[in-house]
Coordinates of C-alpha atoms in Angstrom, one line a residue:
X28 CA -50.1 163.8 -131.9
X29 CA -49.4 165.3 -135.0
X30 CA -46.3 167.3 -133.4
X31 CA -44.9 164.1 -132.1
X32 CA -45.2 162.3 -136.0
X33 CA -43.7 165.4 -136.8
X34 CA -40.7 165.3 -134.5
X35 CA -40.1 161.8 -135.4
X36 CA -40.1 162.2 -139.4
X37 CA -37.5 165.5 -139.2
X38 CA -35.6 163.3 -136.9
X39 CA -35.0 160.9 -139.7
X40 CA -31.3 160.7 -141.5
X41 CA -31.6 161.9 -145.2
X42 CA -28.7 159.3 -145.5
X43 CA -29.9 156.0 -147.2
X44 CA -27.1 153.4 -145.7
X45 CA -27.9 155.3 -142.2
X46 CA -31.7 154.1 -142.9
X47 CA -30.9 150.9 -144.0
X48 CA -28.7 150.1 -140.8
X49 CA -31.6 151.2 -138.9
X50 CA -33.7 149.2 -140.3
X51 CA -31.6 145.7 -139.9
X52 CA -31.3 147.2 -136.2
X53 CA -35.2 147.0 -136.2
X54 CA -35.3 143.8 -137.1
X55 CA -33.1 142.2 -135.6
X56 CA -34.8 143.5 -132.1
X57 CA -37.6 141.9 -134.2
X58 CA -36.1 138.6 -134.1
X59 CA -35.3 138.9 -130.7
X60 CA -38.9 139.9 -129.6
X61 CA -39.9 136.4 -131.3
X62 CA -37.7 134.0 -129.3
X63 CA -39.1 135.8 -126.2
X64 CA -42.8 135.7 -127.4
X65 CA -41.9 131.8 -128.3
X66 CA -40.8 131.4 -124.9
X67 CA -43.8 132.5 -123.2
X68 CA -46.4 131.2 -125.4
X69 CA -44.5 127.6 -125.3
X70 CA -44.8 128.1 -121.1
X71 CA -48.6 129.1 -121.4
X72 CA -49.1 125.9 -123.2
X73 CA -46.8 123.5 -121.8
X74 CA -48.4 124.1 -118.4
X75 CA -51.9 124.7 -119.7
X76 CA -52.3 127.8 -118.1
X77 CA -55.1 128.8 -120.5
X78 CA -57.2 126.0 -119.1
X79 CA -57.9 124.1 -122.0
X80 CA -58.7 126.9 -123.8
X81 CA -55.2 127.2 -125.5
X82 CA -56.6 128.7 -129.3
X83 CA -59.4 131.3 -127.7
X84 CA -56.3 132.2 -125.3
X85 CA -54.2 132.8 -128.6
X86 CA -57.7 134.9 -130.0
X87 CA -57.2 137.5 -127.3
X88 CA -53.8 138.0 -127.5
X89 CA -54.5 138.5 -131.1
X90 CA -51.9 135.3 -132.9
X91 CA -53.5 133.0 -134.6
X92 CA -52.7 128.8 -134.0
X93 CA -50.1 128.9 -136.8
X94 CA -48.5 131.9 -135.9
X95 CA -47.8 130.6 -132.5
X96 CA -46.4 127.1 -132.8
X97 CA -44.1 129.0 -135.5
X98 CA -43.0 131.3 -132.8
X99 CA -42.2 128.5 -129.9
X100 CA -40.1 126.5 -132.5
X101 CA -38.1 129.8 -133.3
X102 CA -37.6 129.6 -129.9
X103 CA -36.7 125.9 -129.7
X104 CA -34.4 126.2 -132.6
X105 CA -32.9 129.2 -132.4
X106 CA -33.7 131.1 -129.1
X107 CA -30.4 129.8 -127.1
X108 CA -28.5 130.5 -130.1
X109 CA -26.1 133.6 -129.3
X110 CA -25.6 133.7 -133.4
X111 CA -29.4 134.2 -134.2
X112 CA -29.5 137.3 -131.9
X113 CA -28.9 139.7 -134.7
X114 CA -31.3 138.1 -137.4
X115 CA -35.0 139.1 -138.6
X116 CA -38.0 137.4 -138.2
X117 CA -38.0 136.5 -142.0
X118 CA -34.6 134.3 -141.9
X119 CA -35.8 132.3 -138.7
X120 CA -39.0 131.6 -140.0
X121 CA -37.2 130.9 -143.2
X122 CA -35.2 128.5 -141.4
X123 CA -37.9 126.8 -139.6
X124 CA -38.0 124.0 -142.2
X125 CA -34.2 122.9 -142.2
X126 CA -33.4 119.5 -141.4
X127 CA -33.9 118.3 -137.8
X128 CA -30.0 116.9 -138.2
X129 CA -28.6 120.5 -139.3
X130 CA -26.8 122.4 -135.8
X131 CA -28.9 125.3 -136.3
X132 CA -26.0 127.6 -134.6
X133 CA -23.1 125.7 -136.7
X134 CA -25.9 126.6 -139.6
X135 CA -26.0 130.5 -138.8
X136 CA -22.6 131.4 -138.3
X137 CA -21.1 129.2 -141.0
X138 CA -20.4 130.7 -144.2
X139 CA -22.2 129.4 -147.5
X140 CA -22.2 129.9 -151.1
X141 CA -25.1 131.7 -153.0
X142 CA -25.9 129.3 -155.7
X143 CA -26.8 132.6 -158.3
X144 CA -23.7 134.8 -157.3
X145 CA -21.2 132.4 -155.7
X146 CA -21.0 134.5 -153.2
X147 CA -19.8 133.2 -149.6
X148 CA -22.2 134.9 -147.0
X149 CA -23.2 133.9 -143.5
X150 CA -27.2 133.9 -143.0
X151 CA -27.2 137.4 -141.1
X152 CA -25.5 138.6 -144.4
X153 CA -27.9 137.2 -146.7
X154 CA -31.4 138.6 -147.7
X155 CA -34.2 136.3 -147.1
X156 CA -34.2 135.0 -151.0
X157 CA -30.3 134.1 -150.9
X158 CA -31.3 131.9 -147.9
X159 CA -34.1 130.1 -150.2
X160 CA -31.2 129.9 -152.6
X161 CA -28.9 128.0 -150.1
X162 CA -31.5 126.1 -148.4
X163 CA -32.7 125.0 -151.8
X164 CA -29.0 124.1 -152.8
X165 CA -28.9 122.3 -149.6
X166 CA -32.0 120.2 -150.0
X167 CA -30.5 118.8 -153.7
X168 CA -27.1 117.9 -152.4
X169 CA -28.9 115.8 -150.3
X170 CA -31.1 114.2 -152.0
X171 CA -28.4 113.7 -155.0
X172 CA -26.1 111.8 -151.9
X173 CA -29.0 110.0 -150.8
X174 CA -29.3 108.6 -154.4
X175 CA -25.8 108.0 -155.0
X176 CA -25.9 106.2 -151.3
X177 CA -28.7 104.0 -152.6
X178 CA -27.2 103.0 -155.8
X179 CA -23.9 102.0 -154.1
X180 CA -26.1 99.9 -151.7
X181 CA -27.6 98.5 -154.4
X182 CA -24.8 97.8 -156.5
X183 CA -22.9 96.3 -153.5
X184 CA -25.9 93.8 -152.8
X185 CA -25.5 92.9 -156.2
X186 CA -21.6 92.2 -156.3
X187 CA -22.1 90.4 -153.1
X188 CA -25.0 88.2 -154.5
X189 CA -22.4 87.6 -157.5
X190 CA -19.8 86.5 -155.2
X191 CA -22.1 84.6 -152.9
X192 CA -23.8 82.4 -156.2
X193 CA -20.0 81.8 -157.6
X194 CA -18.3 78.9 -157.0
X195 CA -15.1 79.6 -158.3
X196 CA -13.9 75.6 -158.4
X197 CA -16.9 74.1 -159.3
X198 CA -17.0 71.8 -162.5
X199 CA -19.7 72.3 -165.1
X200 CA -20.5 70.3 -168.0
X201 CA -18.9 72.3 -171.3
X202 CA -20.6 73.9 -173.2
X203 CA -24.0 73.2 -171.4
X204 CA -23.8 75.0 -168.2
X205 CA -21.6 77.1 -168.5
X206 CA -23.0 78.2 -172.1
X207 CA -26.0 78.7 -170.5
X208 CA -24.9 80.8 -166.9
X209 CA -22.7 82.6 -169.5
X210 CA -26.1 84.3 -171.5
X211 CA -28.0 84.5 -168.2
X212 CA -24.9 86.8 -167.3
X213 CA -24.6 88.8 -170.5
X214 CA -28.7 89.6 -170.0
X215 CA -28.1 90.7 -166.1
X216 CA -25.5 92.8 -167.0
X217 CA -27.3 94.6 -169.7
X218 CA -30.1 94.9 -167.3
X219 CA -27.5 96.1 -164.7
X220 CA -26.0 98.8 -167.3
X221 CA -29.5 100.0 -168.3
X222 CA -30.5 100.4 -164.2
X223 CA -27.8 102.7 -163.5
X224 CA -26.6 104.4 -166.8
X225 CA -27.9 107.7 -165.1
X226 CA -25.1 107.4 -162.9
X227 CA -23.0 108.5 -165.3
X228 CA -24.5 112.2 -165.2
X229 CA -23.6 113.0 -161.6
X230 CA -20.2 114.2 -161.8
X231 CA -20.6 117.0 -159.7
X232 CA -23.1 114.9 -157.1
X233 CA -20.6 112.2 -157.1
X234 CA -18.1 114.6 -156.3
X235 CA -20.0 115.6 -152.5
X236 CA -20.6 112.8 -151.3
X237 CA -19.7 112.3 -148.0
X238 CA -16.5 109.9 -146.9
X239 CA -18.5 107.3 -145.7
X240 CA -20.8 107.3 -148.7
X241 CA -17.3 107.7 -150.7
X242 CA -15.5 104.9 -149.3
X243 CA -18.4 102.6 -150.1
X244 CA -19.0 103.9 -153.7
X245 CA -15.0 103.1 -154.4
X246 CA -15.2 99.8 -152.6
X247 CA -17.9 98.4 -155.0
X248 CA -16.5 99.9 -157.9
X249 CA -13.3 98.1 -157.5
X250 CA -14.8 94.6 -156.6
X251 CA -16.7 95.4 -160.2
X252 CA -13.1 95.8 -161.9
X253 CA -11.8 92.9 -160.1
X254 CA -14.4 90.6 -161.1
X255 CA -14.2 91.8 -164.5
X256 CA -10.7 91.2 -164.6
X257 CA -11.0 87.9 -163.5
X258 CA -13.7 87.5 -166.4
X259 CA -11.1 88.8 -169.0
X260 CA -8.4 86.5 -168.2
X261 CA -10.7 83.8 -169.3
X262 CA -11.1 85.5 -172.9
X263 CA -8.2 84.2 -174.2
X264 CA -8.8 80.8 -174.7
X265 CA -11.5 81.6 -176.2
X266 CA -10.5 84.5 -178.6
X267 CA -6.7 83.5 -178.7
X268 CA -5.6 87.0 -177.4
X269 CA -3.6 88.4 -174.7
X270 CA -5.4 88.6 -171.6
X271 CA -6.7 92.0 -170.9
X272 CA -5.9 93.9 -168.0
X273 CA -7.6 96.3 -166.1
X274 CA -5.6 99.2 -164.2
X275 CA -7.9 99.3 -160.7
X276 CA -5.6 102.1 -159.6

């Protein structure tokens, strides 16, 4: 035995990047032992081979419950996936948790950038921290363009419910009604302004939003400067200036 341990250790390169290519080498057969221990265990209890006896099946091949459903959704996921071949057991686990919408193959072999470096790296490049990093990353960027999505919802059921309430050639008793809808519309828009003044802090948020989300955003913004340029034509008899107008370009 001791010969053999022996053997084995002289056998070993004094070279450190031979070592750590042998190591990536391990672990990537690793990986690939998972998807094929994922496989079997999903067919043991898919067909209820262990009899109803699925977690004191799992004791006495020694993986606990856990353990196991973690290994058949490797599999799932990633095990007819050409591009998650090569990587360890850490990165698929790690990537366990991504978004049920996310292509996990698109994911793997698509480059991203590693929020602390700004380095571009594929996932079989990365360690297993740089992929918390980009998964991370990825989670915020969505939840920023979910808000952003919201708010533009929002603000577009409010310039609709403007629209729909105007009556654009309705008569009104001077300075009565229209005195009156006039404060009720200087309160709603300081209420509105207050509401979404965060807004204003998501440059970079703003700036990833998908096309859809995009188009939408830009389409109630400009029914904003349209009304309010409808609103400022009206100053002028009332100030004795030059109407004001707003560039919507």
């Amino acid at each position: 035995m001791m010969n053999v341990q022996a053997k084995q250790e002289a056998a070993l390169s004094n070279d450190l990047n031979v070592i750590t290519a042998e190591i990536n080498a391990y672990k990537r057969v690793a990986g690939e032992a998972i998807f094929e221990i994922g496989r079997r265990l999903k067919h043991v209890k898919e067909n209820d081979l262990a009899h109803g006896e699925w977690e004191r099946w799992l004791r006495s091949v020694d993986i606990v419950p856990r353990t196991a459903q973690a290994m058949i959704q490797a599999y799932e996921q990633f095990g007819n996936a050409q591009t998650s071949a090569c990587l360890g057991v850490g990165k698929i686990f790690e990537m366990l948790a991504l978004p049920p919408d996310i292509d996990r193959a698109e994911f793997v072999s698509t480059a991203h950038t590693i929020p602390s470096t700004g380095e571009t790296k594929t996932v079989d490049s990365m360690t297993v921290r740089e992929l918390r990093e980009v998964k991370a990353e990825l989670k915020r960027e969505r939840e920023a363009r979910q808000r952003a999505e919201e708010s533009a919802q929002v603000l577009r059921d409010t310039l609709e419910s403007i629209a729909e309430q105007s009556q654009p050639f309705r008569e009104v008793r001077a300075g009565t009604e229209i005195g009156g809808r006039s404060l009720e519309f200087s309160a709603a828009v300081r209420d509105f302004i207050k509401k979404y003044a965060y807004l204003t802090h998501y440059d970079a948020e703003f700036a990833a939003m998908n096309e859809l989300t995009a188009k939408e955003y830009d389409s109630a913004v400009d029914a904003m400067y349209d009304f309010l340029d409808a609103l400022s034509k009206q100053l002028p008899a009332r100030r004795g200036k030059k109407p004001v107008i707003i560039n919507v370009s």
